[in-house]
Amino acid sequence: CPLIINYFWNLGFLLGIAILLQIVTGIFLALHYTSDINSAYFSIFFLIREVYYGWCLRYFHSSGASFVFLFVFLHFARAMVYTSYIYNPNTWFSGIIIIFFLMGIAFMGYVLPFGQMSFWGATVITNLLSPFPSLVEWLCGGYCVHNPTLKRFFVFHFLLPFLLLGLLILHIFNLHFLSSNNPLRNSTNNKIPFYPFIISKDLYGNILILYLYFLQTHFGFSSLSHPDNALEACALLTPLHIVPEWYFLCQYAMLKAVPNKNAGFIILFTSILVFFYFMRSVSVSFYYLLFTSSNLYSFNLWFWFLTFLSFV
């Protein structure tokens, strides 16, 4: 690995550990979960109150989703700041595919507890697909969110993370094929072995993050979930504000900002697909146009981040 990489390069390792923790805790949670519209909500509370250390598993998993997306955003921001999409476009491409998978898995997992916000969030998002013929019926197993929907979401939520693991292996293979990028954004021959120098920094960062995990799980210093989701789903009672988890607030703001439902869905989808455009910057002309002027590059980068924060 390059000698001059800093702690921002720990984020990929921390993200991988967070995803593995989600898979392990998810397998144990699946042993106690019932994907039935009449039992799902109560199976969660049975797990919390009756299963030995079930509360720890449940909150480790639900809080872990927030940690996964926190690391995704920081890891993604680091890749943009240090122009990793120029150094290794294949890693960038596989990373965006992984983000798509994570968003889908997180959404389906949020529906499974079947609280008020879960039910109404699923209703809003599935209705976005109504312009496509028969897609809502195929996905939900009917014209609305009901028993088949919950069973299908549970199956997808359980199986897709294992497919995600394959994409992670491909992502890591592409990364180690050319080695990591570095803060100077150029090729360097000043390299050190991954073991023990880099792995020791990764493990040190992992210990710090596990402290945050246990603080959140045992003391709940940050309320990451909406209180309405602690109520059982009721199709006759709409929440005052249907709000997603914090990591989907940017996409939620896009849908709210556009009056037309179809146009909002297109903008939402395009906001993620636009990152594939960054791979075009491998061409020499675009590279020199955008990155030889540090002032222009800084302006473009800060403009993008401020636009993202304005939606959040």
CSV table of C-alpha atoms in Angstrom, one decimal:
chain,number,residue,atom,x,y,z
A,1,CYS,CA,0.0,0.0,0.0
A,2,PRO,CA,1.2,3.6,-0.5
A,3,LEU,CA,3.2,5.0,2.4
A,4,ILE,CA,1.3,8.3,2.7
A,5,ILE,CA,-2.3,7.0,3.1
A,6,ASN,CA,-4.1,8.3,6.2
A,7,TYR,CA,-7.0,7.2,8.4
A,8,PHE,CA,-9.5,8.0,5.7
A,9,TRP,CA,-8.4,4.8,4.1
A,10,ASN,CA,-9.7,2.9,7.2
A,11,LEU,CA,-13.3,3.6,6.2
A,12,GLY,CA,-13.5,0.7,3.7
A,13,PHE,CA,-12.3,-1.8,6.2
A,14,LEU,CA,-14.8,-0.4,8.8
A,15,LEU,CA,-17.6,-0.6,6.3
A,16,GLY,CA,-16.7,-4.2,5.5
A,17,ILE,CA,-16.8,-5.1,9.2
A,18,ALA,CA,-20.1,-3.3,9.7
A,19,ILE,CA,-21.7,-5.2,6.8
A,20,LEU,CA,-20.4,-8.5,8.2
A,21,LEU,CA,-21.8,-7.7,11.6
A,22,GLN,CA,-25.2,-6.9,10.0
A,23,ILE,CA,-25.2,-10.3,8.3
A,24,VAL,CA,-24.2,-12.2,11.5
A,25,THR,CA,-26.8,-10.5,13.7
A,26,GLY,CA,-29.4,-10.8,10.9
A,27,ILE,CA,-29.0,-14.5,10.7
A,28,PHE,CA,-29.7,-14.8,14.5
A,29,LEU,CA,-32.6,-12.4,14.2
A,30,ALA,CA,-34.1,-14.4,11.4
A,31,LEU,CA,-34.3,-17.4,13.7
A,32,HIS,CA,-36.9,-15.6,15.8
A,33,TYR,CA,-38.7,-13.4,13.3
A,34,THR,CA,-42.1,-14.3,11.9
A,35,SER,CA,-42.9,-12.8,8.5
A,36,ASP,CA,-46.6,-12.7,9.0
A,37,ILE,CA,-48.7,-9.5,9.0
A,38,ASN,CA,-50.3,-10.5,12.3
A,39,SER,CA,-47.2,-11.7,14.0
A,40,ALA,CA,-44.2,-9.6,12.7
A,41,TYR,CA,-44.6,-6.7,15.1
A,42,PHE,CA,-45.1,-9.0,18.2
A,43,SER,CA,-42.3,-11.3,17.2
A,44,ILE,CA,-39.9,-8.3,17.5
A,45,PHE,CA,-41.1,-7.5,21.0
A,46,PHE,CA,-41.0,-11.1,22.0
A,47,LEU,CA,-37.4,-11.1,20.8
A,48,ILE,CA,-36.6,-8.0,22.8
A,49,ARG,CA,-38.3,-9.1,26.0
A,50,GLU,CA,-38.1,-12.9,26.2
A,51,VAL,CA,-35.1,-14.1,24.2
A,52,TYR,CA,-31.8,-14.1,26.1
A,53,TYR,CA,-29.9,-11.0,24.9
A,54,GLY,CA,-32.4,-10.6,22.1
A,55,TRP,CA,-32.6,-6.9,22.8
A,56,CYS,CA,-28.8,-6.6,22.2
A,57,LEU,CA,-29.1,-8.4,18.8
A,58,ARG,CA,-32.1,-6.3,17.7
A,59,TYR,CA,-30.5,-3.0,18.5
A,60,PHE,CA,-27.1,-4.0,17.3
A,61,HIS,CA,-28.7,-4.8,13.9
A,62,SER,CA,-31.0,-1.7,13.7
A,63,SER,CA,-28.3,0.7,14.9
A,64,GLY,CA,-25.8,-1.1,12.7
A,65,ALA,CA,-27.7,0.0,9.6
A,66,SER,CA,-27.0,3.6,10.5
A,67,PHE,CA,-23.3,2.8,11.0
A,68,VAL,CA,-23.1,1.1,7.6
A,69,PHE,CA,-24.5,4.2,5.8
A,70,LEU,CA,-22.4,6.5,7.9
A,71,PHE,CA,-19.3,4.6,6.7
A,72,VAL,CA,-20.6,4.4,3.1
A,73,PHE,CA,-21.1,8.2,3.0
A,74,LEU,CA,-17.6,8.9,4.5
A,75,HIS,CA,-16.0,6.3,2.3
A,76,PHE,CA,-17.7,7.7,-0.8
A,77,ALA,CA,-16.7,11.2,0.1
A,78,ARG,CA,-13.1,10.2,0.5
A,79,ALA,CA,-13.2,8.5,-2.9
A,80,MET,CA,-14.5,11.7,-4.5
A,81,VAL,CA,-12.1,14.1,-2.7
A,82,TYR,CA,-9.1,12.0,-3.7
A,83,THR,CA,-10.4,11.2,-7.2
A,84,SER,CA,-10.2,7.5,-6.7
A,85,TYR,CA,-12.6,7.0,-9.7
A,86,ILE,CA,-9.7,8.1,-12.0
A,87,TYR,CA,-7.1,5.9,-10.4
A,88,ASN,CA,-9.3,2.7,-10.5
A,89,PRO,CA,-12.6,3.0,-12.4
A,90,ASN,CA,-13.5,-0.7,-11.9
A,91,THR,CA,-13.5,-0.2,-8.1
A,92,TRP,CA,-15.7,2.9,-8.4
A,93,PHE,CA,-18.2,1.0,-10.6
A,94,SER,CA,-18.5,-1.9,-8.3
A,95,GLY,CA,-18.8,0.5,-5.3
A,96,ILE,CA,-21.8,2.2,-6.8
A,97,ILE,CA,-23.5,-1.1,-7.5
A,98,ILE,CA,-22.9,-2.0,-3.8
A,99,ILE,CA,-24.6,1.3,-2.8
A,100,PHE,CA,-27.6,0.3,-4.8
A,101,PHE,CA,-27.8,-3.1,-3.1
A,102,LEU,CA,-27.3,-1.5,0.4
A,103,MET,CA,-30.2,0.9,-0.2
A,104,GLY,CA,-32.6,-1.8,-1.4
A,105,ILE,CA,-31.6,-4.1,1.5
A,106,ALA,CA,-32.0,-1.3,4.1
A,107,PHE,CA,-35.4,-0.3,2.8
A,108,MET,CA,-36.7,-3.9,2.9
A,109,GLY,CA,-35.3,-4.4,6.4
A,110,TYR,CA,-37.0,-1.2,7.6
A,111,VAL,CA,-40.3,-2.6,6.6
A,112,LEU,CA,-39.9,-5.9,8.5
A,113,PRO,CA,-40.7,-4.7,12.1
A,114,PHE,CA,-44.1,-3.6,10.6
A,115,GLY,CA,-44.5,-0.5,12.8
A,116,GLN,CA,-46.4,2.6,11.6
A,117,MET,CA,-43.5,4.2,9.8
A,118,SER,CA,-42.5,0.8,8.3
A,119,PHE,CA,-45.9,0.3,6.8
A,120,TRP,CA,-46.5,3.8,5.5
A,121,GLY,CA,-42.9,4.1,4.2
A,122,ALA,CA,-43.4,0.9,2.2
A,123,THR,CA,-46.7,2.1,0.9
A,124,VAL,CA,-45.2,5.4,-0.3
A,125,ILE,CA,-42.2,3.8,-2.0
A,126,THR,CA,-44.0,0.9,-3.6
A,127,ASN,CA,-46.5,3.4,-5.0
A,128,LEU,CA,-43.7,5.2,-6.8
A,129,LEU,CA,-43.5,2.1,-9.1
A,130,SER,CA,-47.2,2.5,-10.2
A,131,PRO,CA,-46.3,4.0,-13.6
A,132,PHE,CA,-44.8,0.6,-14.5
A,133,PRO,CA,-47.6,-1.9,-15.5
A,134,SER,CA,-48.1,-4.8,-13.0
A,135,LEU,CA,-44.8,-4.0,-11.1
A,136,VAL,CA,-46.5,-3.1,-7.8
A,137,GLU,CA,-48.6,-6.2,-8.0
A,138,TRP,CA,-45.6,-8.4,-8.7
A,139,LEU,CA,-43.5,-6.8,-5.9
A,140,CYS,CA,-46.2,-6.6,-3.3
A,141,GLY,CA,-48.2,-9.7,-4.2
A,142,GLY,CA,-51.3,-7.5,-4.5
A,143,TYR,CA,-52.4,-3.9,-4.9
A,144,CYS,CA,-51.2,-2.8,-1.5
A,145,VAL,CA,-48.7,-3.7,1.3
A,146,HIS,CA,-50.0,-6.9,2.9
A,147,ASN,CA,-49.0,-10.4,4.0
A,148,PRO,CA,-47.3,-11.4,0.7
A,149,THR,CA,-45.3,-8.2,0.7
A,150,LEU,CA,-43.9,-8.8,4.1
A,151,LYS,CA,-42.9,-12.4,3.2
A,152,ARG,CA,-41.2,-11.3,-0.1
A,153,PHE,CA,-39.4,-8.5,1.6
A,154,PHE,CA,-38.1,-10.8,4.3
A,155,VAL,CA,-36.8,-13.3,1.7
A,156,PHE,CA,-35.1,-10.6,-0.3
A,157,HIS,CA,-33.7,-9.0,2.8
A,158,PHE,CA,-32.2,-12.3,3.9
A,159,LEU,CA,-30.8,-13.4,0.5
A,160,LEU,CA,-29.5,-10.2,-1.0
A,161,PRO,CA,-26.7,-9.6,1.6
A,162,PHE,CA,-25.1,-12.9,0.5
A,163,LEU,CA,-25.1,-11.6,-3.1
A,164,LEU,CA,-23.7,-8.4,-1.7
A,165,LEU,CA,-20.8,-10.3,-0.2
A,166,GLY,CA,-19.9,-11.5,-3.7
A,167,LEU,CA,-19.8,-7.9,-4.9
A,168,LEU,CA,-17.7,-6.9,-1.9
A,169,ILE,CA,-15.1,-9.6,-2.9
A,170,LEU,CA,-15.1,-8.3,-6.4
A,171,HIS,CA,-14.7,-4.7,-5.1
A,172,ILE,CA,-11.7,-5.8,-2.9
A,173,PHE,CA,-10.2,-7.7,-5.8
A,174,ASN,CA,-10.4,-4.6,-8.1
A,175,LEU,CA,-8.8,-2.6,-5.3
A,176,HIS,CA,-5.9,-4.9,-4.7
A,177,PHE,CA,-5.3,-5.5,-8.4
A,178,LEU,CA,-3.9,-1.9,-8.6
A,179,SER,CA,-3.3,-1.1,-4.9
A,180,SER,CA,-4.9,1.8,-3.1
A,181,ASN,CA,-5.0,5.4,-4.2
A,182,ASN,CA,-3.2,8.0,-2.1
A,183,PRO,CA,-3.7,11.6,-1.0
A,184,LEU,CA,-1.3,12.9,-3.7
A,185,ARG,CA,-3.6,11.4,-6.4
A,186,ASN,CA,-0.8,9.9,-8.4
A,187,SER,CA,1.1,6.7,-8.8
A,188,THR,CA,3.9,6.2,-6.2
A,189,ASN,CA,6.6,3.6,-5.6
A,190,ASN,CA,6.8,4.5,-1.9
A,191,LYS,CA,4.9,1.5,-0.6
A,192,ILE,CA,4.7,-0.6,2.6
A,193,PRO,CA,3.3,-4.1,3.2
A,194,PHE,CA,-0.4,-4.3,4.1
A,195,TYR,CA,0.5,-6.6,7.0
A,196,PRO,CA,1.3,-5.5,9.7
A,197,PHE,CA,1.4,-1.8,9.1
A,198,ILE,CA,-2.0,-1.1,7.5
A,199,ILE,CA,-3.9,-3.9,9.2
A,200,SER,CA,-2.8,-2.6,12.6
A,201,LYS,CA,-4.3,0.9,11.8
A,202,ASP,CA,-7.5,-0.8,10.6
A,203,LEU,CA,-7.8,-2.8,13.8
A,204,TYR,CA,-7.2,0.3,15.9
A,205,GLY,CA,-10.0,2.1,14.1
A,206,ASN,CA,-12.2,-1.0,14.5
A,207,ILE,CA,-11.8,-0.9,18.3
A,208,LEU,CA,-12.9,2.7,18.4
A,209,ILE,CA,-16.0,2.0,16.3
A,210,LEU,CA,-17.0,-1.0,18.4
A,211,TYR,CA,-17.0,1.4,21.4
A,212,LEU,CA,-19.5,3.6,19.5
A,213,TYR,CA,-21.5,0.4,18.7
A,214,PHE,CA,-21.8,-0.6,22.3
A,215,LEU,CA,-22.6,2.9,23.5
A,216,GLN,CA,-25.4,3.1,21.0
A,217,THR,CA,-26.7,-0.4,21.7
A,218,HIS,CA,-26.6,-0.2,25.5
A,219,PHE,CA,-27.2,3.5,26.2
A,220,GLY,CA,-28.9,4.8,23.1
A,221,PHE,CA,-27.1,8.1,23.1
A,222,SER,CA,-28.6,8.9,19.7
A,223,SER,CA,-32.2,8.2,18.8
A,224,LEU,CA,-31.8,6.9,15.2
A,225,SER,CA,-35.3,5.5,14.7
A,226,HIS,CA,-38.6,7.4,14.5
A,227,PRO,CA,-40.8,7.0,17.7
A,228,ASP,CA,-43.9,6.2,15.5
A,229,ASN,CA,-42.2,3.0,14.4
A,230,ALA,CA,-42.6,1.6,17.9
A,231,LEU,CA,-46.4,1.6,17.3
A,232,GLU,CA,-48.1,-1.3,15.5
A,233,ALA,CA,-49.0,-0.7,11.9
A,234,CYS,CA,-52.5,0.5,11.2
A,235,ALA,CA,-53.8,1.1,7.7
A,236,LEU,CA,-56.5,3.5,9.1
A,237,LEU,CA,-54.1,5.8,11.0
A,238,THR,CA,-51.7,7.8,8.9
A,239,PRO,CA,-48.7,9.3,10.8
A,240,LEU,CA,-48.4,13.1,10.9
A,241,HIS,CA,-45.1,13.0,8.9
A,242,ILE,CA,-44.0,9.9,7.0
A,243,VAL,CA,-40.2,10.2,7.4
A,244,PRO,CA,-37.6,7.6,6.5
A,245,GLU,CA,-34.4,6.9,8.4
A,246,TRP,CA,-31.8,9.7,8.4
A,247,TYR,CA,-29.7,8.0,5.6
A,248,PHE,CA,-32.6,8.3,3.2
A,249,LEU,CA,-33.5,11.9,4.0
A,250,CYS,CA,-31.7,13.2,0.9
A,251,GLN,CA,-33.8,11.0,-1.4
A,252,TYR,CA,-36.9,11.8,0.6
A,253,ALA,CA,-36.3,15.5,0.1
A,254,MET,CA,-36.0,15.0,-3.6
A,255,LEU,CA,-39.4,13.3,-3.7
A,256,LYS,CA,-41.0,16.1,-1.6
A,257,ALA,CA,-39.4,18.9,-3.6
A,258,VAL,CA,-40.9,17.7,-6.9
A,259,PRO,CA,-44.7,17.9,-7.2
A,260,ASN,CA,-45.0,15.3,-9.9
A,261,LYS,CA,-44.5,11.7,-8.5
A,262,ASN,CA,-43.0,10.3,-11.7
A,263,ALA,CA,-40.6,13.2,-12.1
A,264,GLY,CA,-39.5,12.9,-8.5
A,265,PHE,CA,-38.8,9.2,-9.0
A,266,ILE,CA,-36.7,9.9,-12.1
A,267,ILE,CA,-34.7,12.6,-10.2
A,268,LEU,CA,-34.3,10.2,-7.3
A,269,PHE,CA,-33.0,7.4,-9.6
A,270,THR,CA,-30.8,9.8,-11.6
A,271,SER,CA,-29.2,11.2,-8.4
A,272,ILE,CA,-27.5,7.9,-7.9
A,273,LEU,CA,-26.9,7.0,-11.6
A,274,VAL,CA,-25.1,10.3,-12.1
A,275,PHE,CA,-22.1,8.9,-10.2
A,276,PHE,CA,-21.4,6.5,-13.1
A,277,TYR,CA,-20.6,9.7,-15.1
A,278,PHE,CA,-17.5,10.2,-13.0
A,279,MET,CA,-16.0,7.2,-14.7
A,280,ARG,CA,-15.9,9.3,-17.9
A,281,SER,CA,-13.3,11.5,-16.3
A,282,VAL,CA,-10.7,8.9,-17.1
A,283,SER,CA,-10.4,10.6,-20.5
A,284,VAL,CA,-7.4,13.0,-20.7
A,285,SER,CA,-9.3,16.0,-21.9
A,286,PHE,CA,-11.9,15.9,-19.1
A,287,TYR,CA,-9.1,15.3,-16.6
A,288,TYR,CA,-7.1,18.3,-17.6
A,289,LEU,CA,-10.2,20.5,-17.8
A,290,LEU,CA,-11.4,19.7,-14.4
A,291,PHE,CA,-8.4,18.8,-12.2
A,292,THR,CA,-5.4,20.8,-13.4
A,293,SER,CA,-7.1,23.9,-11.9
A,294,SER,CA,-7.2,23.2,-8.2
A,295,ASN,CA,-9.6,26.2,-7.6
A,296,LEU,CA,-12.1,24.9,-10.1
A,297,TYR,CA,-11.9,21.4,-8.7
A,298,SER,CA,-12.4,22.7,-5.1
A,299,PHE,CA,-15.4,24.8,-6.3
A,300,ASN,CA,-17.1,21.8,-8.0
A,301,LEU,CA,-16.5,19.5,-5.0
A,302,TRP,CA,-17.8,22.0,-2.4
A,303,PHE,CA,-20.8,22.8,-4.7
A,304,TRP,CA,-21.7,19.1,-4.8
A,305,PHE,CA,-21.4,18.6,-1.1
A,306,LEU,CA,-23.4,21.8,-0.3
A,307,THR,CA,-26.1,20.6,-2.7
A,308,PHE,CA,-26.2,17.2,-0.9
A,309,LEU,CA,-26.4,18.8,2.5
A,310,SER,CA,-29.2,21.2,1.4
A,311,PHE,CA,-31.4,18.1,0.6
A,312,VAL,CA,-30.6,16.5,3.9
